[in-house]
Every structure is written in C-alpha cells, then in structure tokens.
PDB file of C-alpha atoms and ligand atoms in Angstrom:
ATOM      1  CA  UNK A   1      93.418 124.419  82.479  1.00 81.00           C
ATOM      2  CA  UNK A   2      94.498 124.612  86.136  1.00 97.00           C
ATOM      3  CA  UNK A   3      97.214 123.873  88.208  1.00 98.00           C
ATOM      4  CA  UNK A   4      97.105 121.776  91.198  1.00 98.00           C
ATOM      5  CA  UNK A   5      99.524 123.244  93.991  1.00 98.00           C
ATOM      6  CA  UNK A   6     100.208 122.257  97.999  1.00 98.00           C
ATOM      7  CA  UNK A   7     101.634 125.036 100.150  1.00 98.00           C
ATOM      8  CA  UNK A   8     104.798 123.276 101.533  1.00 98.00           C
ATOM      9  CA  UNK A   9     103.356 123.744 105.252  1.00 98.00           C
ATOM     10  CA  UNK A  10     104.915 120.526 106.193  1.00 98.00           C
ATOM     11  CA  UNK A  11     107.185 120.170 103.957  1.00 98.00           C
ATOM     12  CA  UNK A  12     110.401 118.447 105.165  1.00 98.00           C
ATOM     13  CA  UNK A  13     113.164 115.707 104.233  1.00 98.00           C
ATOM     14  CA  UNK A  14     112.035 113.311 106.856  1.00 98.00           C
ATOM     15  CA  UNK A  15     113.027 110.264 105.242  1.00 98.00           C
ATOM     16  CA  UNK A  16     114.905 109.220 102.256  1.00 98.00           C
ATOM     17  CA  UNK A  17     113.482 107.623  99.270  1.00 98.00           C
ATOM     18  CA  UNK A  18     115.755 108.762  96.273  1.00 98.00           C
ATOM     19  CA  UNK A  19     119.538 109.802  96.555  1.00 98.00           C
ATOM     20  CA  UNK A  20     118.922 113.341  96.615  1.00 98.00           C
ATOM     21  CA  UNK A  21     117.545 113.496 100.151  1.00 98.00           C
ATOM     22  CA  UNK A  22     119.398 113.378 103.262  1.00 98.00           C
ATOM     23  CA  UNK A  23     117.105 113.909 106.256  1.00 98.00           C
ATOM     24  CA  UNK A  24     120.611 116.003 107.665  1.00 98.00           C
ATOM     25  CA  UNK A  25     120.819 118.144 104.509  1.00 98.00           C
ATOM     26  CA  UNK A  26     117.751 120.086 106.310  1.00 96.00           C
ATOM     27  CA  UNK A  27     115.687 122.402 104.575  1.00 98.00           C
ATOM     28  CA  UNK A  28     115.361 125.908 105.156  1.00 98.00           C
ATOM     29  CA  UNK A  29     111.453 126.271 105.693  1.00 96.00           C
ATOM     30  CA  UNK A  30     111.151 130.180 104.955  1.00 98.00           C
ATOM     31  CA  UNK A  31     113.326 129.450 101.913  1.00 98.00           C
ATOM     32  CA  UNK A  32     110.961 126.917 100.511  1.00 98.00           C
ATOM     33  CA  UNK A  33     108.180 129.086 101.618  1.00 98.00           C
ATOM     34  CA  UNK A  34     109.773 132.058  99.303  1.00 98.00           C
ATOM     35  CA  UNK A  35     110.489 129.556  95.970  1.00 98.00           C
ATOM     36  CA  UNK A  36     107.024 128.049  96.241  1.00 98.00           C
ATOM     37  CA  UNK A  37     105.469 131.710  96.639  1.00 98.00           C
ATOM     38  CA  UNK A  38     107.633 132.962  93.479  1.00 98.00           C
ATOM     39  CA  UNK A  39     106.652 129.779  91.698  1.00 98.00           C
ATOM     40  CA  UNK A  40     102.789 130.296  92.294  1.00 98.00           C
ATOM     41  CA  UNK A  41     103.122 134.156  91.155  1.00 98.00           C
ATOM     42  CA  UNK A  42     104.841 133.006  88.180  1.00 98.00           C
ATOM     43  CA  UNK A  43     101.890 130.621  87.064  1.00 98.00           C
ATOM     44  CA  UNK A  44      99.217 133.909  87.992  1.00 98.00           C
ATOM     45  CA  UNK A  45     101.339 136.270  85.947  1.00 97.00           C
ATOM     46  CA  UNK A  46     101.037 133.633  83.169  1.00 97.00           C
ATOM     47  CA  UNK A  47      97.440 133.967  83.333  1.00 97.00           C
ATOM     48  CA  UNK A  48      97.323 130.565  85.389  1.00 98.00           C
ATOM     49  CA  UNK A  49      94.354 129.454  87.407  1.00 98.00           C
ATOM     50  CA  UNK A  50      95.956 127.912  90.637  1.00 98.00           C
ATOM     51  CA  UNK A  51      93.798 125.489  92.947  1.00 98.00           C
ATOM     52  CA  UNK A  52      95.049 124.756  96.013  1.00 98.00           C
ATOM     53  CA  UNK A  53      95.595 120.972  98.109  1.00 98.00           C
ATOM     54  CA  UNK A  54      95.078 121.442 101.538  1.00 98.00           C
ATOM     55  CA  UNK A  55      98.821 120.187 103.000  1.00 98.00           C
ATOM     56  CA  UNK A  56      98.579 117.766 105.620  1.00 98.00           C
ATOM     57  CA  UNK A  57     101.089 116.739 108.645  1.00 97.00           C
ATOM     58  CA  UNK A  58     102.758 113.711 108.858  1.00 97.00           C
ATOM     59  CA  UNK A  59     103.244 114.186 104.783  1.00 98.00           C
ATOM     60  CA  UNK A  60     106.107 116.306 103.787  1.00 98.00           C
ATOM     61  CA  UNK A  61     106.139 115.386 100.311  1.00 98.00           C
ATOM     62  CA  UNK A  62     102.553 115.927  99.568  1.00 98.00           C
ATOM     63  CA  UNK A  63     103.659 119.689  98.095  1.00 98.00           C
ATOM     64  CA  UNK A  64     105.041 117.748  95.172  1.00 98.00           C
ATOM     65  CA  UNK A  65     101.481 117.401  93.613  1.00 98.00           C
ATOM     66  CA  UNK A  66     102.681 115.457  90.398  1.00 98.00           C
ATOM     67  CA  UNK A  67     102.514 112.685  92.076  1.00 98.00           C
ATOM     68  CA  UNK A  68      98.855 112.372  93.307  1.00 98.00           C
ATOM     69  CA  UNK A  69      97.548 111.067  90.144  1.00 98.00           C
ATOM     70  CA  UNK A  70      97.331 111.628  86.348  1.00 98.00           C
ATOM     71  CA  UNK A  71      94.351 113.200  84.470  1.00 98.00           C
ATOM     72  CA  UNK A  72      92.778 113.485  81.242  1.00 98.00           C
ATOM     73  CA  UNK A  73      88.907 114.195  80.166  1.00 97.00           C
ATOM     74  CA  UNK A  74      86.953 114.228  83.629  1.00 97.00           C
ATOM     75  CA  UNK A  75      89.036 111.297  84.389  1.00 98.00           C
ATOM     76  CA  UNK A  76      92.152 110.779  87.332  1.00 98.00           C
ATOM     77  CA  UNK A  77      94.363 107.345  87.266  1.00 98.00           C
ATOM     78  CA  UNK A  78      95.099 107.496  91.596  1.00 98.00           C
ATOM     79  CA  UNK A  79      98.806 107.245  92.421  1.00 98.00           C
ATOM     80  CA  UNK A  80     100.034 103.722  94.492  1.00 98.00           C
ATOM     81  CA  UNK A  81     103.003 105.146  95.880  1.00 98.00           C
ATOM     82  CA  UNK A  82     105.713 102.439  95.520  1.00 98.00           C
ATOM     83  CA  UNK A  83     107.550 103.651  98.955  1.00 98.00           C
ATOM     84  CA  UNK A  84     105.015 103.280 102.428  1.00 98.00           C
ATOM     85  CA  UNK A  85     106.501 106.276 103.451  1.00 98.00           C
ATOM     86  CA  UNK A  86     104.548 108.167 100.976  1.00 98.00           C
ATOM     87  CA  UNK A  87     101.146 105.979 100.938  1.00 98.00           C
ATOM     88  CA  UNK A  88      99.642 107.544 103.547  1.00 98.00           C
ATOM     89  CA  UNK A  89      98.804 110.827 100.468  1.00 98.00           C
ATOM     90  CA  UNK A  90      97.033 108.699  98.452  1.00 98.00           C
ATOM     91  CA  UNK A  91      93.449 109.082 100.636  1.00 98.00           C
ATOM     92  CA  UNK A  92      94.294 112.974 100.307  1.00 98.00           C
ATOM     93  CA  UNK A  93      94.905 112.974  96.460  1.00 98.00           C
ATOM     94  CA  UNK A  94      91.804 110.636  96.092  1.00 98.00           C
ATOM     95  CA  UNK A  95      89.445 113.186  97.814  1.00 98.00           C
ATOM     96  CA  UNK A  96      91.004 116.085  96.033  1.00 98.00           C
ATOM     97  CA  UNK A  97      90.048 114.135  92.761  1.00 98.00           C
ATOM     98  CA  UNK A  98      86.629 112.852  93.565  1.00 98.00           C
ATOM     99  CA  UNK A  99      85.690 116.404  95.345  1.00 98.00           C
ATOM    100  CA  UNK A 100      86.615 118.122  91.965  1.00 97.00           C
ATOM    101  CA  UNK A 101      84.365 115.432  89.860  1.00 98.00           C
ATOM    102  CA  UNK A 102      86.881 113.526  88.525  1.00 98.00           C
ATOM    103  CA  UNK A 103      85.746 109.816  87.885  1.00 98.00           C
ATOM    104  CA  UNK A 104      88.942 108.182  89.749  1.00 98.00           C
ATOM    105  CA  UNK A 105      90.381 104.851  88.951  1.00 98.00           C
ATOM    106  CA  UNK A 106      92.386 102.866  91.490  1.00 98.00           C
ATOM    107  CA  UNK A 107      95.731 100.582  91.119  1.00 98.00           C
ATOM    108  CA  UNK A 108      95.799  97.013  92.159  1.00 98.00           C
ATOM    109  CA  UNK A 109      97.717  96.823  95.601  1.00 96.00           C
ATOM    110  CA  UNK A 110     100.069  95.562  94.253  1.00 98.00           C
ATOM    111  CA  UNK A 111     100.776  97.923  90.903  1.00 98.00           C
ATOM    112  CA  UNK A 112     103.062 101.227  92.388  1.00 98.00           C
ATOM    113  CA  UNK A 113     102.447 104.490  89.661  1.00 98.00           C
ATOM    114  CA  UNK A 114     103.397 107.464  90.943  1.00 98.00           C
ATOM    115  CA  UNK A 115     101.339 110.161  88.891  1.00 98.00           C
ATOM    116  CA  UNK A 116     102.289 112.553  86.288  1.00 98.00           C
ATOM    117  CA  UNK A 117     106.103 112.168  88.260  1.00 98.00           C
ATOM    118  CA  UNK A 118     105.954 108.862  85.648  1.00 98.00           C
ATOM    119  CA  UNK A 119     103.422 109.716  82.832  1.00 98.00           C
ATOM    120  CA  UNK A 120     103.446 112.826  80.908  1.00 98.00           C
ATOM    121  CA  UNK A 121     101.586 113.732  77.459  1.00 98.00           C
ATOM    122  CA  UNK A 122     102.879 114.898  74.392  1.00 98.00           C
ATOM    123  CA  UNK A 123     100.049 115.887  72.296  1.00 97.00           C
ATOM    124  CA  UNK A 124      97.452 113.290  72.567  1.00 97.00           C
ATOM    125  CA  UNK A 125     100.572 110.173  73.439  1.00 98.00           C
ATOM    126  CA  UNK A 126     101.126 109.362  77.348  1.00 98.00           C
ATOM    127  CA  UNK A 127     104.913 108.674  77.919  1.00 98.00           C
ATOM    128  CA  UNK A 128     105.233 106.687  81.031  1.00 98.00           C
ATOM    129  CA  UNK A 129     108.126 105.331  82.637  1.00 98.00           C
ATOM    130  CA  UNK A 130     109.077 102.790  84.476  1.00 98.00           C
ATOM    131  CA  UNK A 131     112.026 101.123  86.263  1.00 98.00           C
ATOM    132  CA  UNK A 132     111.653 103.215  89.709  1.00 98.00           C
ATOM    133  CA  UNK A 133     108.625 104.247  91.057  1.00 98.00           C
ATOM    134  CA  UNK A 134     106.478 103.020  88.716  1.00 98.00           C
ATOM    135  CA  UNK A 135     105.928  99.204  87.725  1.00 98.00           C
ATOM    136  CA  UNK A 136     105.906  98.606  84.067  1.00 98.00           C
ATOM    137  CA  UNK A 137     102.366  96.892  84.726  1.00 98.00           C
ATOM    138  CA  UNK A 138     100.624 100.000  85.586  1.00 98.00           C
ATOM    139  CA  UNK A 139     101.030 101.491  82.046  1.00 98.00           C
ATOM    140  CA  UNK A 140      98.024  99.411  80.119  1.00 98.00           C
ATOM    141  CA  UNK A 141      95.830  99.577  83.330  1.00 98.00           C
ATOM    142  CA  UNK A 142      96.072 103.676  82.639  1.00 98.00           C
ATOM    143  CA  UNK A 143      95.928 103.312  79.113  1.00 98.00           C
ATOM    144  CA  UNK A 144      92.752 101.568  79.799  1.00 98.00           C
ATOM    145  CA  UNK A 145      91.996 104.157  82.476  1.00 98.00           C
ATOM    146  CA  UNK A 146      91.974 107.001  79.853  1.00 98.00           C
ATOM    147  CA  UNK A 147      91.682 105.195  76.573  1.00 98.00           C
ATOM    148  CA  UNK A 148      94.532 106.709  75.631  1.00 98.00           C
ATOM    149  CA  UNK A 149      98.082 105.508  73.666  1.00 98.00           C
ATOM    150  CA  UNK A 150     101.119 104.845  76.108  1.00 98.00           C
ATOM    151  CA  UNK A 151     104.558 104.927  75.185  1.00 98.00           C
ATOM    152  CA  UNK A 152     106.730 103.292  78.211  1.00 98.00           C
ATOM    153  CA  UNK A 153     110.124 104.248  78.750  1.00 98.00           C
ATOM    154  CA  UNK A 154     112.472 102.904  80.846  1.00 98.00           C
ATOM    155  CA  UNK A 155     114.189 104.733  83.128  1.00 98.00           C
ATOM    156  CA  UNK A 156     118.151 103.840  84.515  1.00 98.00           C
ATOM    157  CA  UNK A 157     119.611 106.450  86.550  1.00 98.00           C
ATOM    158  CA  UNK A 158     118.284 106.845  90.314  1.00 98.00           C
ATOM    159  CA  UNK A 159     118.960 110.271  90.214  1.00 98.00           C
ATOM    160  CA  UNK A 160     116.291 110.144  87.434  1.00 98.00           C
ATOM    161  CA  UNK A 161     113.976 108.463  89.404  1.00 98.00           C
ATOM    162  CA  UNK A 162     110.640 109.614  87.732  1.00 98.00           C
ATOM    163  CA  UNK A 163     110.081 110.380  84.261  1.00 98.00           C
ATOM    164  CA  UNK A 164     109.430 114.105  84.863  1.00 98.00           C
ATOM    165  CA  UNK A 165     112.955 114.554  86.346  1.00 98.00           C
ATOM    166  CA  UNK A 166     114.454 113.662  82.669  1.00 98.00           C
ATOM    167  CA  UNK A 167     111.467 114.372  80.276  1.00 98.00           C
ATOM    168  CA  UNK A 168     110.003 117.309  79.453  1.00 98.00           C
ATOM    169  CA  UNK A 169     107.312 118.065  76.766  1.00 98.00           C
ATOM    170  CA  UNK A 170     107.323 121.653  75.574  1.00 98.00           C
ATOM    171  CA  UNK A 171     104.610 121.244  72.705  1.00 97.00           C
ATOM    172  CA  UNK A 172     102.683 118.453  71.000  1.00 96.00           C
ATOM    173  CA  UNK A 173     106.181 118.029  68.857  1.00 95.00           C
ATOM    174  CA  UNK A 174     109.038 119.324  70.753  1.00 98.00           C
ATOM    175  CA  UNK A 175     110.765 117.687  74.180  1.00 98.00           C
ATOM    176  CA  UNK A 176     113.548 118.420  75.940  1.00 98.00           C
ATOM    177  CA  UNK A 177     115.326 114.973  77.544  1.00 98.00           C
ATOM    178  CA  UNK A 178     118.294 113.696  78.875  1.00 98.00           C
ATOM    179  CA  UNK A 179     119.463 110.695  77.112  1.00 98.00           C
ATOM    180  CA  UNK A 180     121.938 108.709  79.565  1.00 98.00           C
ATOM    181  CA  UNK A 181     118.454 108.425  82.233  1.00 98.00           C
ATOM    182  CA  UNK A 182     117.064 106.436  80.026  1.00 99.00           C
ATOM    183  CA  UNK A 183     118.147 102.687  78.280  1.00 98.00           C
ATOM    184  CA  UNK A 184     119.414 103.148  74.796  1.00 98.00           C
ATOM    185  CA  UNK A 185     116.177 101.530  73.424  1.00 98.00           C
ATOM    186  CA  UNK A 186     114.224 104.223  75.078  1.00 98.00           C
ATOM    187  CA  UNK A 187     116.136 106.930  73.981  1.00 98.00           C
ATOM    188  CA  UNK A 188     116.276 105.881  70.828  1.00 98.00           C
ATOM    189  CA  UNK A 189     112.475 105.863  70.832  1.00 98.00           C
ATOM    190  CA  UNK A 190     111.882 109.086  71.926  1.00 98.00           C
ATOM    191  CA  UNK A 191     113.986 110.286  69.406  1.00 98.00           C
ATOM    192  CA  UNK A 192     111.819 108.316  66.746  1.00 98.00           C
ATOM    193  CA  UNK A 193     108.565 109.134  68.230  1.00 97.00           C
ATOM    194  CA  UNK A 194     108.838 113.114  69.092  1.00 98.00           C
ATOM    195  CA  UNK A 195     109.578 115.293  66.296  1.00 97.00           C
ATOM    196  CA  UNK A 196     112.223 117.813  67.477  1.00 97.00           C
ATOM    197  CA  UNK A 197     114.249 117.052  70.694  1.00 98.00           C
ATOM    198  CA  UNK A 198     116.407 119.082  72.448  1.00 97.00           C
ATOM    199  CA  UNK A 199     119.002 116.613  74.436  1.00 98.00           C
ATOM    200  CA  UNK A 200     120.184 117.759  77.688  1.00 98.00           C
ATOM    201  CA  UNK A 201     123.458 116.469  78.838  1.00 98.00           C
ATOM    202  CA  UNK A 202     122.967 114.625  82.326  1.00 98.00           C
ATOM    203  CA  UNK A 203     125.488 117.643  83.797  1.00 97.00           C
ATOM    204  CA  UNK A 204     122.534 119.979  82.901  1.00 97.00           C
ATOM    205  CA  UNK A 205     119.453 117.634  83.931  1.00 98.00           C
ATOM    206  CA  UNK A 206     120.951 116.920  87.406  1.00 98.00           C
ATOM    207  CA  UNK A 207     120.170 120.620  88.229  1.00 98.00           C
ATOM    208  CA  UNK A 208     116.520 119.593  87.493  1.00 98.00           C
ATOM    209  CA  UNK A 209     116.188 121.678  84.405  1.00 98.00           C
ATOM    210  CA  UNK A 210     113.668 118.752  82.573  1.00 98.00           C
ATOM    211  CA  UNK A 211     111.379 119.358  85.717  1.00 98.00           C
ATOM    212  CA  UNK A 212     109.555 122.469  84.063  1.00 98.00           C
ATOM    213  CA  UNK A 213     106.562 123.348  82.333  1.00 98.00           C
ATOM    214  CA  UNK A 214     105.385 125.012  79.499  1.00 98.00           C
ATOM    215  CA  UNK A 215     102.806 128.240  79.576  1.00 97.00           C
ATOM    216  CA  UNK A 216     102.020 128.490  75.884  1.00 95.00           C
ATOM    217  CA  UNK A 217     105.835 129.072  74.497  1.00 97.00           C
ATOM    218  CA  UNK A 218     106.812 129.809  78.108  1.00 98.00           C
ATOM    219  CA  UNK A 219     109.209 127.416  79.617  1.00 98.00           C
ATOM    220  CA  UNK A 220     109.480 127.797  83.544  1.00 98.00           C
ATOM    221  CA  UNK A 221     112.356 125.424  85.496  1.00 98.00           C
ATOM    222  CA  UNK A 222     115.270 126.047  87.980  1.00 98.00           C
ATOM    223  CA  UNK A 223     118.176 128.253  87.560  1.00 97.00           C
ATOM    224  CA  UNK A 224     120.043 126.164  85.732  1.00 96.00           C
ATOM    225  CA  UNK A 225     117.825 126.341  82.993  1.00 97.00           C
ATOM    226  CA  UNK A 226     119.817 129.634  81.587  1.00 96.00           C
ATOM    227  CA  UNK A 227     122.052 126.323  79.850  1.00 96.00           C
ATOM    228  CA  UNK A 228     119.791 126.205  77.720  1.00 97.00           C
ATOM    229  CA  UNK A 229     117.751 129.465  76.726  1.00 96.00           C
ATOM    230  CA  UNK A 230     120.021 129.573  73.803  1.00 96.00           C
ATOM    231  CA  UNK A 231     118.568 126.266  72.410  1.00 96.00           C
ATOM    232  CA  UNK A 232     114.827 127.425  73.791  1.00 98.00           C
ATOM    233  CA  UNK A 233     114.849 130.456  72.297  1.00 97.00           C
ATOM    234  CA  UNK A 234     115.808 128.704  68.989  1.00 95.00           C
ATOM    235  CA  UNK A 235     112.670 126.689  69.387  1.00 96.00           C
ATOM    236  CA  UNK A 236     110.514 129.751  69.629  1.00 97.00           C
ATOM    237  CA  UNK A 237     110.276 129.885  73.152  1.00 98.00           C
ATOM    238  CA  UNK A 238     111.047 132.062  75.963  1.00 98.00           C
ATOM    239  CA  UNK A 239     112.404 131.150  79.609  1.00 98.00           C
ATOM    240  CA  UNK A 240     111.874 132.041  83.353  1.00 98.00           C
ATOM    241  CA  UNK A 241     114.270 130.386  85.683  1.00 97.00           C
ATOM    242  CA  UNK A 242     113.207 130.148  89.019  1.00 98.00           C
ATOM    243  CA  UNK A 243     115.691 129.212  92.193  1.00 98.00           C
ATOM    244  CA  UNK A 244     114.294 125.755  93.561  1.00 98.00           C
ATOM    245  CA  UNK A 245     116.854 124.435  95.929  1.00 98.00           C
ATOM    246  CA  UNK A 246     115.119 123.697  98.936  1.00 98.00           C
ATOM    247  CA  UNK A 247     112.780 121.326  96.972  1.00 98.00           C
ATOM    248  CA  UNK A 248     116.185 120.000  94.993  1.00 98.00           C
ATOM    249  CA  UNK A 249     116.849 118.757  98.788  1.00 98.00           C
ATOM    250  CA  UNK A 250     113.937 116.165  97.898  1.00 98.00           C
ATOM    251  CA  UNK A 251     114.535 115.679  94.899  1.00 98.00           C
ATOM    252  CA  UNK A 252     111.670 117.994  93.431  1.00 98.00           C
ATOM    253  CA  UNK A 253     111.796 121.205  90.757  1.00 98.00           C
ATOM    254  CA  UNK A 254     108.913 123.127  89.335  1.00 98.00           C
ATOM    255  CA  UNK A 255     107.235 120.418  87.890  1.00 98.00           C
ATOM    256  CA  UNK A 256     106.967 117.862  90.803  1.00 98.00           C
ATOM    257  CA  UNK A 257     105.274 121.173  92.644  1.00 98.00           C
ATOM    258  CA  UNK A 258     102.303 121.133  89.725  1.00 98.00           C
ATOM    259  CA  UNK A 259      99.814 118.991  88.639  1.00 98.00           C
ATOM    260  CA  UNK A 260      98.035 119.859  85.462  1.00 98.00           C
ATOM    261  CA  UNK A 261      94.621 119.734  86.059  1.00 97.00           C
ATOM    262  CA  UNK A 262      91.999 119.856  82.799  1.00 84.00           C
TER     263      UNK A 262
HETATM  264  N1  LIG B   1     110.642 113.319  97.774  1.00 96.79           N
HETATM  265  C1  LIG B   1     109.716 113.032  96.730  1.00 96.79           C
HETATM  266  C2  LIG B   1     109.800 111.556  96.381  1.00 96.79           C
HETATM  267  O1  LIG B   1     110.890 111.028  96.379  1.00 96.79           O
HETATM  268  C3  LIG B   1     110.004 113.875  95.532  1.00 96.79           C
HETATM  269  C4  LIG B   1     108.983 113.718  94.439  1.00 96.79           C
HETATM  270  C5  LIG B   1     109.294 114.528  93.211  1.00 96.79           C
HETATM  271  N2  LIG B   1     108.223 114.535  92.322  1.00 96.79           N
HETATM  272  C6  LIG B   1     108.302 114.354  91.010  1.00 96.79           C
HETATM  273  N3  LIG B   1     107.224 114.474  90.300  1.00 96.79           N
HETATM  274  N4  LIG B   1     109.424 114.012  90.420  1.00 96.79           N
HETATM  275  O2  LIG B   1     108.816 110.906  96.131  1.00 96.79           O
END
C-alpha cells in the first residue's frame, strides 16, 4: 500500500472555509516545509512507499491529499468539493487517479464528497459522514462506486468538519473517536458497530489527535497525541507524535496530508 502525499509548495491560508483558518493567522512556510518533511520520513522509516502529487498554484490546500478522492480495489470515487474555492483540485486529483489506473467515478454536480476527509474504512465497512462537506446523498452513489457497505455518520461540530478530524480507525476492530462531533445516534452507532473504542474527549480531538494513521500497530498524529499513549499502548500499540501546527492553521493534521492508496 502507498501513500499519496503533495509537497506544500503552495500551501497557504488564502481563504477560509472552516473556523480554524484565518487568512491573518499566516503560516510560516519553512515551518510547514519542516513538519511535512518529518511527516514523509516518518512514513519511509515505517517502511512506507510514498508517491508524490505534483502541487499546483492557485491551490493551497491541495497538500491535504485526503481529500482528492477515496479508493478501494483499482477503483477511486472523485471528490466534488462542496466549497468553489477548492474545486478547481478536482481536474488534478482526477489525473493523478486515472494516470495511476484507477477506474474513476464522478459525483453528480450537484452531490459535494470530499474524499477519505469524509469516508474512512474499518475493516471491509466505509464510515462516511455527512453534515459538512459531504452531502448525505453521496454515500450510496460510493457504495455503489465500490460495492462496498457504508455506515453514515453525522457529523455536528464545525470544528469537526470532516469525518477524519473526529474518527480514526486503528485496526479492523479498534477506533479512536470523539463523541460530542458527532449526533448522539451516531455515536451511539459507532459504539455498536466497532468493537473496542477509545473515546477522546473533544479537549483532546481539537488538537487534531483523531487525524492520524496507523502503520501496522503504529499510530502517527500531532503532539497532542502523548494524551493518549497511555490508552494506545493499552491497545497494543505504539505512538509517534509529530508537531503539525502550521497545517492546524487550515485545519489539517497527519491524516488530511495522506491518502491511502491500494
Ligand atoms: N483547508 C482544508 C479544507 O478546509 C483542510 C482540509 C483538511 N483535510 C481533511 N482531510 N480533514 O478543506
């Protein structure tokens, strides 16, 4: 398996589309530069294959690779971005599919679905949210896409605007969440559908420690994931926290910066 990355050349707050950015709260280019780097050694030293999206100008959030598309068996569901401001990536992430043989299906214009930001497996089971970014209506079309079984969440906090900011599979049974993102009914489901959960108070989350990844029983987020080693290491896994603040300034951690490719 590989993981998608885009250097952040252009990477900027230019505009703002969720409440974390604030085109004055700049960001320190050399900074993101340096957490990106450290981010892409980190997969290599896991034994990670990283492939690389050629960053483009005029699209400063195209380093957060999540949100091109989702994939599963040869096949990509395209991302319809739900703000214009972030439309103009979608040519990009089609051509980065179709160049890599991907058979790529397409929203209706008027169906937003913002990637693996809003639909993330656990085991063989797509979890996909809604409420945000991505319409509720989007869900069967990729279910068809992949002929594969969606579980749709919805999602109530804009702070958690995608699913991947408040969700995070570790293993086909275990996920870490953070309950108050999500409506009770939601919660409650994820609780009924995943074996073990780990709950993350919203205190916790809002330092974007559900944006990681797992690398066998390596789990890789932002600093503040050190909350939680304790209840990690329980779980048989191990940690590496990694500072992501200049991408926190656009509302991005680890996992907005990598797309799972298979
Ligand atoms: N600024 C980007 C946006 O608002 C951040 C995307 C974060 N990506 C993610 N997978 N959560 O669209």
């Amino acid at each position: 398996m590989a993981i998608l990355m885009c250097p952040p050349d252009h990477f900027a707050v230019e505009y703002e589309i969720n409440p974390w950015m604030k085109v004055q709260n700049a960001v320190d280019r050399p900074r993101a530069q340096q957490q990106w780097q450290e981010l892409f050694l980190t997969y290599r030293r896991l034994g990670q294959t990283v492939e690389l999206a050629q960053p483009m100008p005029g699209n400063p959030d195209m380093v957060f690779t999540a949100n091109a598309g989702v994939v599963r068996n040869g096949k990509a569901v395209l991302s319809h971005f739900h703000h214009p401001e972030r439309q103009g990536e979608e040519p990009f992430w089609w051509a980065a599919f179709h160049n890599r043989g991907y058979q790529v299906t397409l929203m209706p214009k008027d169906v937003s679905f913002e990637g693996a930001g809003d639909a993330l497996f656990v085991g063989e089971r797509l979890f996909c949210g809604y409420g945000f970014r991505t319409d509720r209506a989007s869900h069967e079309l990729v279910r068809d896409a992949l002929d594969v079984e969606v579980v749709s969440l919805e999602l109530v906090d804009p702070s958690f605007y995608h699913l991947d900011t408040c969700f995070c599979p570790l293993s086909k049974d275990v996920v870490m969440f953070a309950p108050e993102a999500f409506s009770a009914t939601s919660a409650k489901l994820i609780r009924r559908m995943v074996r073990h959960v780990i709950e993350v108070p919203t205190s916790v989350a809002l330092d974007f420690v559900c944006n990681g990844v797992t690398i066998g029983d390596q789990v890789v987020s932002s600093t503040g994931l050190e909350n939680l080693a304790e209840d990690l290491h329980h779980a048989g896994f191990r940690t590496t926290s990694l500072p992501m603040t200049e991408f926190m300034k656009a509302g991005g951690g680890v996992r907005c910066l990598s797309l799972f490719l298979d």
